[in-house]
XYZ file of C-alpha atoms in Angstrom:
765
model
C -11.424 -14.293 8.734
C -13.269 -11.156 9.786
C -16.599 -12.328 11.304
C -18.506 -9.545 9.662
C -17.461 -10.457 6.084
C -16.996 -14.160 6.236
C -20.206 -15.086 4.417
C -19.428 -12.720 1.544
C -16.092 -14.305 0.741
C -17.678 -17.811 0.578
C -20.447 -16.444 -1.579
C -17.990 -15.262 -4.172
C -16.124 -18.569 -4.295
C -19.458 -20.229 -5.048
C -19.131 -18.827 -8.620
C -16.420 -21.373 -9.434
C -18.806 -24.205 -8.390
C -21.362 -23.092 -10.938
C -18.842 -22.922 -13.721
C -17.291 -26.289 -13.025
C -20.581 -28.069 -12.756
C -21.888 -26.394 -15.918
C -18.797 -27.649 -17.771
C -19.388 -31.243 -16.841
C -19.453 -33.284 -20.034
C -21.830 -35.984 -18.737
C -25.052 -33.824 -18.773
C -27.370 -34.644 -21.744
C -28.830 -32.036 -24.093
C -32.426 -32.565 -23.043
C -33.914 -30.552 -20.162
C -32.989 -31.572 -16.626
C -36.590 -32.313 -15.690
C -37.101 -34.608 -18.682
C -33.821 -36.390 -17.984
C -34.663 -36.884 -14.245
C -38.057 -38.446 -15.162
C -36.475 -40.737 -17.746
C -33.751 -41.913 -15.324
C -36.233 -42.557 -12.541
C -38.272 -44.795 -14.980
C -35.103 -46.630 -15.865
C -34.277 -47.300 -12.209
C -37.788 -48.693 -11.572
C -36.938 -51.696 -13.833
C -33.127 -51.879 -13.523
C -31.553 -54.407 -11.125
C -28.103 -55.276 -9.922
C -25.099 -53.911 -11.888
C -27.534 -52.310 -14.362
C -28.484 -49.727 -11.775
C -24.961 -48.253 -11.446
C -25.020 -46.074 -14.622
C -28.515 -44.572 -14.195
C -27.856 -44.019 -10.416
C -24.671 -42.105 -11.279
C -26.272 -40.062 -14.055
C -29.279 -39.098 -11.857
C -26.907 -38.147 -9.016
C -24.924 -35.941 -11.459
C -28.164 -34.136 -12.521
C -29.332 -33.644 -8.947
C -25.972 -32.550 -7.429
C -27.047 -28.811 -7.366
C -30.803 -29.181 -7.379
C -31.165 -31.809 -4.609
C -27.679 -32.409 -3.186
C -28.885 -34.513 -0.203
C -30.691 -36.941 -2.518
C -27.697 -36.939 -4.878
C -25.515 -38.128 -1.938
C -27.912 -41.071 -1.266
C -27.959 -42.049 -4.926
C -24.183 -41.809 -5.283
C -23.709 -43.948 -2.163
C -26.013 -46.655 -3.574
C -24.132 -46.557 -6.920
C -20.796 -46.838 -5.126
C -21.839 -49.861 -3.110
C -23.223 -51.596 -6.224
C -20.128 -50.794 -8.358
C -17.732 -52.154 -5.674
C -19.831 -55.296 -5.300
C -19.635 -55.892 -9.115
C -15.977 -54.765 -9.516
C -17.058 -51.865 -11.741
C -14.040 -49.588 -11.471
C -15.437 -46.822 -13.697
C -18.851 -46.940 -12.026
C -17.158 -46.622 -8.593
C -15.037 -43.679 -9.746
C -18.115 -41.897 -11.189
C -20.004 -42.486 -7.922
C -17.075 -41.146 -5.856
C -16.980 -38.102 -8.078
C -20.758 -37.432 -7.788
C -20.570 -37.992 -4.037
C -17.712 -35.510 -3.755
C -19.681 -32.941 -5.793
C -22.838 -33.245 -3.781
C -20.990 -32.937 -0.513
C -19.216 -29.868 -1.848
C -22.575 -28.244 -2.607
C -23.610 -29.113 0.932
C -20.369 -27.475 2.093
C -19.081 -30.649 3.627
C -15.786 -30.101 1.869
C -13.421 -32.296 3.927
C -15.485 -35.484 3.285
C -16.122 -34.412 -0.281
C -12.426 -34.016 -0.870
C -11.648 -37.573 0.250
C -14.233 -38.984 -2.232
C -12.934 -36.770 -5.032
C -9.369 -37.951 -4.550
C -10.648 -41.527 -4.662
C -12.421 -40.769 -7.924
C -9.302 -39.177 -9.374
C -7.238 -42.373 -8.585
C -9.934 -44.496 -10.126
C -10.050 -42.603 -13.421
C -6.228 -42.363 -13.545
C -6.020 -46.163 -13.354
C -8.414 -46.383 -16.322
C -6.338 -43.815 -18.305
C -9.315 -41.496 -18.545
C -7.307 -38.182 -18.502
C -10.266 -35.857 -19.004
C -12.150 -37.198 -15.994
C -8.946 -37.243 -13.961
C -8.479 -33.525 -14.772
C -12.102 -32.772 -13.741
C -11.513 -34.439 -10.371
C -8.326 -32.386 -9.844
C -10.309 -29.220 -10.597
C -13.095 -30.135 -8.160
C -10.480 -31.161 -5.477
C -8.904 -27.738 -5.917
C -12.203 -25.960 -5.278
C -12.722 -27.914 -2.054
C -9.136 -27.310 -0.905
C -9.828 -23.606 -1.493
C -12.985 -23.748 0.606
C -11.096 -25.223 3.569
C -8.397 -22.512 3.401
C -5.667 -24.503 1.658
C -5.425 -22.044 -1.210
C -1.920 -22.774 -2.427
C -2.687 -26.568 -2.467
C -5.833 -25.670 -4.313
C -3.986 -23.713 -6.918
C -1.486 -26.540 -7.449
C -4.379 -29.001 -8.003
C -6.196 -26.787 -10.454
C -2.941 -25.960 -12.359
C -2.393 -29.734 -12.792
C -5.932 -30.034 -14.144
C -5.280 -27.114 -16.474
C -2.144 -28.742 -17.918
C -4.137 -31.870 -18.764
C -6.968 -29.896 -20.363
C -4.464 -27.985 -22.537
C -2.813 -31.258 -23.517
C -6.241 -32.643 -24.536
C -7.337 -29.368 -26.308
C -10.387 -29.386 -24.074
C -11.553 -25.740 -24.257
C -14.353 -26.245 -21.800
C -12.010 -27.693 -19.281
C -9.419 -24.920 -19.855
C -12.159 -22.258 -19.357
C -13.348 -23.869 -16.072
C -9.810 -24.253 -14.718
C -8.717 -20.692 -15.599
C -11.870 -19.296 -14.052
C -11.224 -21.172 -10.814
C -7.537 -20.080 -10.761
C -8.758 -16.498 -11.160
C -11.050 -16.856 -8.199
C -8.282 -18.340 -6.100
C -5.676 -15.696 -6.912
C -8.294 -12.961 -6.248
C -8.793 -14.497 -2.794
C -5.033 -14.210 -2.167
C -5.030 -10.542 -3.272
C -3.048 -11.276 -6.443
C -5.417 -9.275 -8.588
C -3.211 -8.935 -11.685
C -2.849 -12.689 -11.914
C -6.527 -13.233 -11.144
C -7.558 -10.849 -13.935
C -5.229 -12.639 -16.404
C -6.866 -15.998 -15.718
C -10.436 -14.764 -15.729
C -10.021 -12.817 -19.002
C -8.540 -15.959 -20.606
C -11.475 -17.956 -19.431
C -13.874 -15.184 -20.661
C -12.344 -15.236 -24.154
C -12.732 -18.952 -24.441
C -16.339 -18.948 -23.241
C -17.150 -16.138 -25.728
C -15.615 -18.186 -28.510
C -17.610 -21.203 -27.499
C -20.767 -19.149 -27.106
C -21.431 -20.515 -23.624
C -23.456 -17.888 -21.825
C -23.234 -19.590 -18.439
C -19.412 -19.498 -18.588
C -19.393 -15.879 -19.810
C -21.756 -14.874 -16.895
C -19.549 -16.560 -14.322
C -16.439 -14.903 -15.635
C -18.029 -11.465 -15.729
C -19.014 -11.962 -12.067
C -15.453 -13.019 -11.200
C -13.937 -9.959 -12.953
C -16.464 -7.791 -11.023
C -15.209 -9.348 -7.747
C -11.622 -8.306 -8.649
C -12.663 -4.700 -9.300
C -14.692 -4.624 -6.123
C -11.695 -5.802 -4.107
C -9.591 -3.059 -5.715
C -12.166 -0.470 -4.568
C -13.309 0.200 -8.145
C -16.986 -0.228 -7.304
C -18.358 1.476 -10.418
C -16.415 -0.902 -12.701
C -17.418 -3.863 -10.522
C -21.115 -2.934 -10.867
C -20.768 -2.811 -14.662
C -19.473 -6.380 -14.755
C -22.020 -7.582 -12.168
C -24.903 -6.117 -14.202
C -23.718 -7.759 -17.411
C -23.451 -11.075 -15.630
C -26.867 -10.494 -14.037
C -28.498 -9.989 -17.470
C -27.055 -13.268 -18.723
C -28.040 -15.192 -15.610
C -31.617 -13.882 -16.004
C -31.722 -14.758 -19.626
C -30.651 -18.318 -18.726
C -33.037 -18.392 -15.801
C -30.057 -19.339 -13.653
C -31.504 -18.264 -10.317
C -28.508 -19.066 -8.113
C -26.323 -16.937 -10.376
C -28.922 -14.102 -10.270
C -28.826 -14.256 -6.455
C -25.003 -14.095 -6.372
C -24.923 -11.070 -8.622
C -27.574 -9.242 -6.583
C -25.632 -9.925 -3.431
C -22.469 -8.701 -5.066
C -24.093 -5.516 -6.277
C -25.379 -4.890 -2.813
C -21.893 -5.236 -1.449
C -20.538 -2.513 -3.768
C -23.199 -0.111 -2.549
C -22.592 -1.063 1.090
C -18.881 -0.331 0.689
C -19.652 3.144 -0.767
C -22.104 3.923 2.106
C -25.322 3.705 0.078
C -27.122 1.510 2.612
C -30.541 1.939 1.227
C -29.516 0.632 -2.226
C -27.496 -2.185 -0.607
C -30.485 -3.312 1.384
C -32.635 -3.275 -1.755
C -30.280 -5.644 -3.578
C -29.797 -7.895 -0.560
C -33.600 -8.060 -0.196
C -33.991 -9.182 -3.838
C -31.231 -11.788 -3.321
C -33.040 -13.015 -0.284
C -36.368 -13.287 -2.129
C -34.763 -15.427 -4.837
C -32.995 -17.673 -2.329
C -36.297 -18.243 -0.507
C -38.110 -18.985 -3.796
C -35.670 -21.623 -4.970
C -35.078 -23.019 -1.502
C -31.350 -22.307 -1.352
C -30.784 -21.937 2.323
C -27.110 -21.146 2.023
C -27.759 -18.125 -0.245
C -30.595 -17.086 2.086
C -28.130 -17.046 4.987
C -25.603 -14.997 2.971
C -28.234 -12.386 2.019
C -29.562 -12.099 5.625
C -26.006 -11.796 7.003
C -25.235 -8.963 4.585
C -28.468 -7.201 5.617
C -27.410 -7.638 9.263
C -24.089 -5.992 8.483
C -25.848 -2.907 7.065
C -28.432 -2.656 9.845
C -25.742 -2.929 12.548
C -23.789 -0.168 10.865
C -27.020 1.996 10.862
C -27.394 1.366 14.604
C -30.491 -0.687 14.116
C -29.233 -3.418 16.413
C -32.508 -5.206 17.091
C -33.280 -5.453 13.358
C -29.715 -6.695 12.712
C -30.099 -9.308 15.404
C -33.360 -10.601 13.830
C -31.421 -11.262 10.583
C -28.501 -12.865 12.457
C -30.909 -15.055 14.373
C -32.427 -16.332 11.125
C -28.930 -17.005 9.793
C -28.052 -18.927 12.985
C -31.149 -21.096 12.493
C -30.135 -21.865 8.931
C -26.519 -22.607 9.864
C -27.751 -24.967 12.593
C -30.088 -26.789 10.274
C -27.235 -27.181 7.690
C -24.841 -28.370 10.347
C -22.432 -25.461 9.515
C -20.835 -25.035 12.923
C -18.098 -22.602 11.993
C -20.487 -20.290 10.238
C -22.822 -20.600 13.246
C -20.027 -19.495 15.540
C -19.427 -16.500 13.300
C -23.141 -15.610 13.428
C -23.169 -15.832 17.267
C -20.101 -13.482 17.257
C -22.102 -10.912 15.241
C -25.089 -11.182 17.553
C -22.796 -10.619 20.590
C -21.395 -7.487 18.891
C -24.910 -5.977 18.578
C -25.577 -6.630 22.271
C -22.246 -5.098 23.189
C -23.038 -1.998 21.189
C -26.270 -1.718 23.173
C -24.306 -2.221 26.351
C -26.358 -5.283 27.159
C -23.390 -7.119 28.642
C -25.088 -10.252 29.929
C -26.616 -11.113 26.533
C -23.353 -10.263 24.715
C -21.392 -12.486 27.040
C -23.856 -15.407 26.561
C -23.733 -15.210 22.791
C -19.919 -14.977 22.586
C -19.547 -17.787 25.064
C -21.632 -20.013 22.836
C -19.331 -19.028 19.942
C -16.310 -20.031 22.094
C -17.929 -23.373 22.918
C -18.414 -24.196 19.254
C -14.867 -23.078 18.430
C -13.519 -25.450 21.027
C -15.773 -28.289 19.800
C -14.613 -27.984 16.197
C -11.078 -27.025 17.215
C -11.142 -23.860 15.064
C -8.532 -21.334 16.022
C -10.077 -18.948 13.497
C -13.309 -18.932 15.539
C -11.608 -18.817 18.912
C -9.329 -15.981 17.913
C -12.165 -13.555 17.243
C -14.356 -14.884 20.055
C -11.781 -14.531 22.801
C -10.954 -11.003 21.693
C -14.619 -10.026 21.750
C -15.098 -11.749 25.083
C -12.242 -9.670 26.460
C -13.888 -6.543 25.174
C -17.213 -7.480 26.752
C -15.562 -8.001 30.143
C -13.575 -4.744 29.899
C -16.721 -2.745 29.067
C -18.539 -4.174 32.090
C -15.608 -3.293 34.292
C -14.405 -6.858 35.031
C -10.758 -6.284 34.124
C -9.511 -9.567 35.589
C -11.876 -11.551 33.398
C -10.971 -9.304 30.470
C -7.302 -10.018 31.051
C -7.905 -13.760 31.257
C -9.888 -13.726 27.963
C -7.154 -11.690 26.313
C -4.551 -14.212 27.408
C -6.647 -16.926 25.751
C -6.959 -14.768 22.649
C -3.193 -14.275 22.511
C -2.588 -18.046 23.030
C -5.052 -18.834 20.236
C -3.381 -16.366 17.948
C -0.036 -17.954 18.692
C -1.465 -21.376 17.822
C -2.780 -20.037 14.524
C 0.677 -18.728 13.688
C 2.148 -22.198 14.311
C -0.019 -23.444 11.410
C 1.611 -21.060 8.971
C 4.034 -22.576 6.411
C 6.651 -19.912 6.627
C 8.218 -20.399 10.089
C 10.147 -17.160 9.930
C 7.054 -15.158 9.221
C 5.158 -17.002 11.896
C 7.858 -16.149 14.397
C 7.684 -12.429 13.498
C 3.970 -12.436 13.724
C 3.950 -14.131 17.104
C 6.326 -11.450 18.475
C 3.990 -8.767 17.026
C 1.044 -10.339 18.841
C 3.014 -10.788 22.030
C 3.810 -7.096 22.095
C 0.142 -6.301 21.607
C -0.758 -8.696 24.418
C 1.787 -7.072 26.775
C 0.403 -3.617 25.975
C -3.067 -4.869 26.687
C -2.028 -6.324 29.987
C -0.298 -3.085 30.951
C -3.290 -1.099 29.831
C -5.695 -3.247 31.939
C -3.417 -2.907 34.977
C -3.268 0.805 34.503
C -7.050 1.015 34.248
C -7.338 -0.682 37.667
C -4.771 1.636 39.141
C -6.574 4.689 37.821
C -9.877 3.495 39.206
C -8.307 3.156 42.658
C -6.808 6.573 42.501
C -10.085 8.069 41.290
C -11.897 6.658 44.340
C -9.222 8.111 46.667
C -9.644 11.547 45.059
C -13.370 11.446 45.431
C -12.999 10.594 49.129
C -10.485 13.524 49.518
C -12.888 15.935 47.763
C -15.715 14.904 50.080
C -13.640 15.449 53.237
C -12.430 18.853 51.985
C -16.017 19.850 51.131
C -17.176 19.130 54.627
C -14.241 21.061 56.152
C -14.976 24.011 53.963
C -18.630 23.985 54.982
C -17.687 23.976 58.694
C -15.286 26.909 58.285
C -17.939 28.792 56.245
C -20.426 28.519 59.158
C -17.877 29.759 61.726
C -16.477 32.823 59.874
C -17.934 36.291 59.340
C -19.813 37.134 56.145
C -16.841 38.846 54.458
C -14.557 35.934 55.422
C -17.215 33.532 54.207
C -17.350 35.241 50.766
C -13.591 35.217 50.393
C -13.331 31.569 51.517
C -16.105 30.573 49.143
C -14.260 32.228 46.200
C -10.949 30.552 47.121
C -12.707 27.204 47.600
C -14.325 27.398 44.178
C -11.034 28.245 42.664
C -9.434 25.256 44.478
C -12.088 22.835 43.205
C -11.579 24.273 39.716
C -7.894 23.656 39.858
C -8.379 20.165 41.433
C -10.787 19.208 38.661
C -8.274 20.372 36.027
C -5.509 18.346 37.823
C -7.689 15.269 38.020
C -8.697 15.465 34.350
C -5.067 16.287 33.422
C -6.263 19.415 31.657
C -2.782 21.061 32.116
C 0.597 19.585 31.113
C 3.187 22.107 32.274
C 2.263 25.493 30.771
C -0.055 23.958 28.205
C -3.838 23.580 28.506
C -5.236 20.560 26.728
C -8.259 21.299 24.531
C -8.889 17.979 22.743
C -7.298 14.746 21.776
C -6.168 14.568 18.133
C -4.812 11.028 17.872
C -2.836 8.418 19.793
C -0.039 6.081 18.753
C 2.115 3.337 20.231
C 4.248 5.759 22.266
C 2.238 8.908 22.923
C -1.063 10.752 22.803
C -1.195 14.020 20.757
C -3.463 16.781 21.891
C -4.458 20.191 20.550
C -3.372 22.578 23.365
C -2.888 26.246 24.048
C 0.173 27.863 25.545
C -0.650 29.873 28.702
C 2.139 32.305 27.745
C 0.781 32.688 24.198
C -2.898 31.641 24.363
C -3.651 32.570 20.775
C -1.123 30.172 19.308
C -2.276 26.549 19.395
C 0.278 23.743 19.632
C 0.243 19.998 18.996
C 1.227 18.459 22.344
C 2.589 14.959 22.287
C 2.528 13.318 25.738
C 3.962 9.927 26.633
C 1.343 7.311 27.310
C 0.524 6.682 30.968
C 1.429 3.049 30.782
C 4.875 3.903 29.325
C 5.726 6.842 31.675
C 7.649 4.559 34.075
C 9.453 2.555 31.451
C 12.937 3.963 31.241
C 13.539 2.513 27.730
C 10.393 4.148 26.420
C 11.200 7.420 28.194
C 14.629 7.550 26.531
C 13.065 6.771 23.151
C 10.543 9.630 23.682
C 13.337 12.061 24.695
C 15.382 11.068 21.685
C 12.439 11.850 19.362
C 12.527 15.435 20.568
C 16.284 15.613 20.235
C 16.122 14.358 16.697
C 13.484 16.912 15.581
C 15.453 19.659 17.342
C 18.305 19.162 14.850
C 16.017 19.401 11.829
C 14.952 22.542 9.970
C 13.010 21.753 6.831
C 9.718 23.197 5.490
C 8.288 19.686 5.259
C 9.162 18.510 8.737
C 7.124 19.432 11.846
C 8.804 21.935 14.078
C 9.457 21.494 17.793
C 8.594 24.535 20.030
C 9.278 23.127 23.416
C 10.112 19.967 25.328
C 9.814 19.118 29.022
C 8.344 16.974 31.812
C 5.378 17.498 34.052
C 4.635 15.076 36.926
C 6.811 12.391 35.307
C 4.874 12.934 32.045
C 7.242 13.764 29.257
C 5.910 16.079 26.475
C 6.912 17.627 23.159
C 5.171 20.825 22.053
C 5.135 21.087 18.201
C 3.620 23.454 15.729
C -0.106 22.840 15.299
C -1.010 21.955 11.679
C -4.490 22.359 10.192
C -5.362 19.856 7.544
C -5.761 16.131 7.110
C -3.308 13.202 7.047
C -2.560 11.420 3.771
C -4.479 8.476 5.209
C -7.572 10.602 5.566
C -6.980 12.138 2.132
C -6.885 8.624 0.485
C -9.946 7.477 2.485
C -11.904 10.534 1.419
C -11.000 10.026 -2.258
C -11.856 6.336 -2.064
C -15.269 7.066 -0.447
C -16.072 9.409 -3.347
C -14.892 6.871 -5.926
C -12.545 9.428 -7.456
C -8.803 9.166 -8.046
C -6.511 11.891 -6.816
C -4.912 13.991 -9.593
C -1.533 12.509 -10.532
C 0.236 15.823 -10.357
C -1.134 16.393 -6.809
C 0.142 12.954 -5.797
C 3.609 13.747 -7.230
C 3.753 17.159 -5.535
C 2.987 15.698 -2.092
C 5.421 12.779 -2.450
C 8.144 15.091 -3.776
C 7.857 17.098 -0.524
C 7.927 13.928 1.612
C 10.940 12.588 -0.320
C 12.716 15.925 0.026
C 12.186 15.852 3.802
C 13.438 12.254 3.956
C 16.510 13.195 1.955
C 17.234 15.982 4.458
C 17.052 13.701 7.441
C 19.089 11.011 5.689
C 21.800 13.678 5.112
C 22.029 13.974 8.897
C 22.375 10.209 9.423
C 18.814 9.783 10.533
C 16.405 7.092 9.421
C 12.655 7.830 10.143
C 11.540 4.138 10.046
C 7.850 4.933 10.291
C 6.817 6.915 7.110
C 3.127 6.076 6.722
C 0.087 7.997 5.481
C -0.973 8.618 9.138
C 2.387 10.324 9.785
C 2.130 12.853 7.017
C -0.255 15.831 7.325
C -1.320 17.946 4.416
C -2.274 21.587 4.845
C -4.013 23.505 2.069
C -5.282 22.253 -1.254
C -4.217 22.040 -4.913
C -0.988 23.647 -5.887
C -0.552 25.269 -2.443
C -0.773 21.993 -0.504
C 2.016 21.514 1.948
C 2.960 18.073 3.342
C 4.800 17.776 6.680
C 6.397 14.671 8.089
C 5.502 13.798 11.699
C 6.265 11.275 14.421
C 10.008 10.516 14.759
C 9.196 8.282 17.743
C 11.097 5.269 16.359
C 13.612 7.170 14.203
C 17.249 6.187 14.674
C 20.409 8.259 14.358
C 23.662 6.594 13.252
C 25.380 7.925 16.399
C 22.600 6.811 18.727
C 22.727 3.434 20.508
C 19.685 1.427 19.614
C 16.796 1.320 22.064
C 15.114 -1.558 20.270
C 15.576 -5.061 21.584
C 16.752 -7.750 19.207
C 13.777 -8.999 17.256
C 11.470 -6.160 18.128
C 9.572 -4.574 15.280
C 7.962 -1.198 15.488
C 5.981 0.736 12.874
C 3.162 -0.277 10.529
C 3.558 -3.606 8.714
C 2.011 -2.504 5.387
C 4.732 0.129 4.968
C 7.760 -1.761 6.328
C 10.585 -2.595 3.951
C 11.548 -6.355 3.603
C 14.811 -5.827 5.430
C 12.959 -4.532 8.495
C 10.724 -7.576 8.606
C 13.809 -9.814 8.250
C 15.516 -7.956 11.209
C 18.364 -6.858 8.965
C 20.067 -3.405 8.995
C 17.714 -0.585 8.444
C 19.012 2.217 6.190
C 17.756 5.261 4.320
C 16.596 2.808 1.593
C 14.006 1.489 4.025
C 12.379 4.928 4.256
C 12.399 5.109 0.387
C 10.471 1.825 0.354
C 7.878 3.275 2.709
C 7.555 6.416 0.571
C 7.099 4.115 -2.433
C 4.181 2.387 -0.705
C 2.709 5.813 0.112
C 3.032 6.971 -3.521
C 1.420 3.717 -4.726
C -1.510 4.251 -2.390
C -1.945 7.862 -3.439
C -2.062 6.872 -7.104
C -4.243 3.839 -6.821
C -6.193 4.367 -3.539
C -5.089 0.857 -2.390
C -2.054 -0.568 -0.661
C 0.368 -2.634 -2.775
C 0.426 -5.335 -0.062
C -3.055 -6.038 1.224
C -4.596 -8.982 3.117
C -6.910 -9.599 6.050
C -4.213 -11.042 8.323
C -0.879 -9.384 9.153
C 0.983 -12.648 8.391
C -0.339 -12.623 4.796
C 0.842 -8.994 4.439
C 4.302 -10.092 5.647
C 4.400 -12.821 3.000
C 3.554 -10.415 0.302
C 6.079 -7.785 1.310
C 8.819 -10.408 1.482
C 8.094 -12.436 -1.553
C 5.561 -11.028 -3.975
C 5.599 -8.214 -6.464
C 2.631 -5.822 -6.234
C 0.157 -5.291 -9.057
C 1.629 -2.680 -11.267
C -0.034 0.780 -10.840
C -0.936 1.010 -14.560
C -3.098 -2.099 -14.232
C -5.183 -0.209 -11.603
C -4.919 3.217 -13.184
C -4.092 3.187 -16.889
C -3.088 6.860 -17.080
C -0.016 6.203 -14.922
C 2.866 6.716 -17.270
C 5.637 4.194 -17.846
C 8.244 6.570 -16.313
C 6.086 7.023 -13.077
C 5.445 3.279 -12.902
C 9.171 2.569 -13.219
C 9.808 4.943 -10.307
C 7.185 3.363 -8.069
C 8.388 -0.206 -8.769
C 12.047 0.852 -8.215
C 11.137 2.301 -4.820
C 9.386 -1.035 -3.920
C 12.323 -3.191 -5.067
C 12.945 -6.018 -2.528
C 16.675 -5.220 -2.663
C 17.593 -2.091 -0.653
C 20.633 -1.334 -2.877
C 18.425 -1.300 -5.982
C 16.194 1.494 -4.672
C 16.824 5.141 -5.647
C 18.038 7.517 -2.953
C 15.752 10.188 -1.574
C 17.494 12.866 -3.638
C 17.089 10.730 -6.782
C 13.364 10.314 -6.111
C 13.081 14.119 -5.860
C 14.933 14.591 -9.129
C 12.862 11.994 -10.986
C 9.617 13.513 -9.733
C 10.868 16.973 -10.839
C 11.364 15.587 -14.360
C 7.904 13.999 -14.338
C 6.279 17.280 -13.153
C 8.217 19.269 -15.754
C 7.088 16.909 -18.519
C 3.448 17.210 -17.437
C 3.647 21.105 -17.377
């Protein structure tokens, strides 16, 4: 989990707790305060086995209001029920104990009690109570990260509720399933469950259930980047929560509204909503919600560069997490504090905070905590110049990541991800080694400069005035050239002006040709750490050879290729404009979809370029939004395909070791991830992902962790584009889904994609 957003995800899951507890059939119609007072009077005179029922009922009423007291009451009820062989009383006590522990976020212990309660009710044949326990167990499994087990548990509960025609139970279960599928990124399925739950709650007239479902639907739209739609649902839920005086629900909606504004860059409005949520949490004494609101405020303040103010919020969060015994959340908070110190270059404080996070991660044996903490610790050491310590921390990070992968269910995917991380670790090691080498060379150059300066000064004092002037001019020119050499300002006949971007194999600069200074070029130079690797050198040379053979208006043109001081370079035409990745990001930040015709025009050009290279027996293998640049706007926009660094020609012997995966995971075809033959159909799949992203402003396969993306690419169908953008026609949707087919042979060829887009454009004209 990303340390910055961890609290927010937990906050959203809290919605299903409110629904499930509100649906409990055992709460009486009178007010909670009146019921609590009546039960306490009953307990004053009850003795022995007579105390079990009122103890259980009071624990049920207090589960959310006073969970710690509810735990004590449920434990007393359980002990009495077991002493008097009261099976139903014991099952009810176990259920109340599990619920109260869940509210206290002690889910592992709560799950054990809930499973005991389920077995007790099952032995009594009480199917409705058994189903409720299954639902609660599913919620706790979801909280501890066992989402698929959680879904299975809630689906079992849903089947029982449907069998019993229990509409309240069906509404609660479908809401919970919606929340869980939303967490997995399966938004179409999540929306289906939440809308079913919403229809039932509206039929029953249960405002609390309606409010919770509106909040859940808002979460789905927020995850899809549709923040305006999300706000509409959050505001409708907020109005109902306020009408019901359901203050925890009000706080959740305010926090969620704040998140939508933060994601769109309106920090002032986000802070206003987070502040209101914080005030409510403080008023009702909900320390968990207070921590969530403060954490979100810290995120905004850190983004604004107000590191001290952000730390004050994080420090308050840390105090709350400590008091609640939430060690994993405390470790995340310390991680955030360390980041603020690092951004201020206060390395000692950053190191102390992140080392505390590491200590907690080791104590609770959480690879999730250690994964982020070791990576941050490596960054802290690297920034302060201690590259050995940075390397050691990065090795620990890599080892921790490997351990996390071992926990994944799909061993094949875990193996692929481990290789992916191993490559990243190797690159980091090489980078750190290169940094040390460059530092040593830099010191030698400075000593050389100092010696030459002294020599020049001695010669200047000994020569005549005219000779002195000439020598001074020559010396200045020498220093100028030396400075350029040191900064690597010149590569061959090209003068570097600025860095444009960098990738896995090379760095691309904007440069000018000394022979034609008015014509800028894009100069791709092999990365320093790869310059001595013969395999990488051959791959770089092959990229130039491949582009040499291509002449297409939508493929970047090569002007020159060569080598300077063992540094290979490719000079290409310089293109003004933005990448498709930047185009999509800009549209998403404005909250506006790109015109469908513009999307089709751009993808038609890309598909035409792909068809041209496929005709020459070449597979690009890395068609991503970052590798397509768009010049011009509107009808005159021109897309050009870049970066043939991992392209492969049929006649070319492979330079990729068995099992090595290059490229960007989100855009890789399933056969690439499975290490099967890569064909032109693999490029069509990547173009399909790109078209999907242009149309919807989101990737079809999206998750926080690469391993989850891999699972989706290999085994799950994406949400259909029309579900995210209703104006997408059936014909266009069919084309997108055909390009994303898991089977390479079922995808259209590049030429067919061009023809189908031409028909779509003609129909729209």
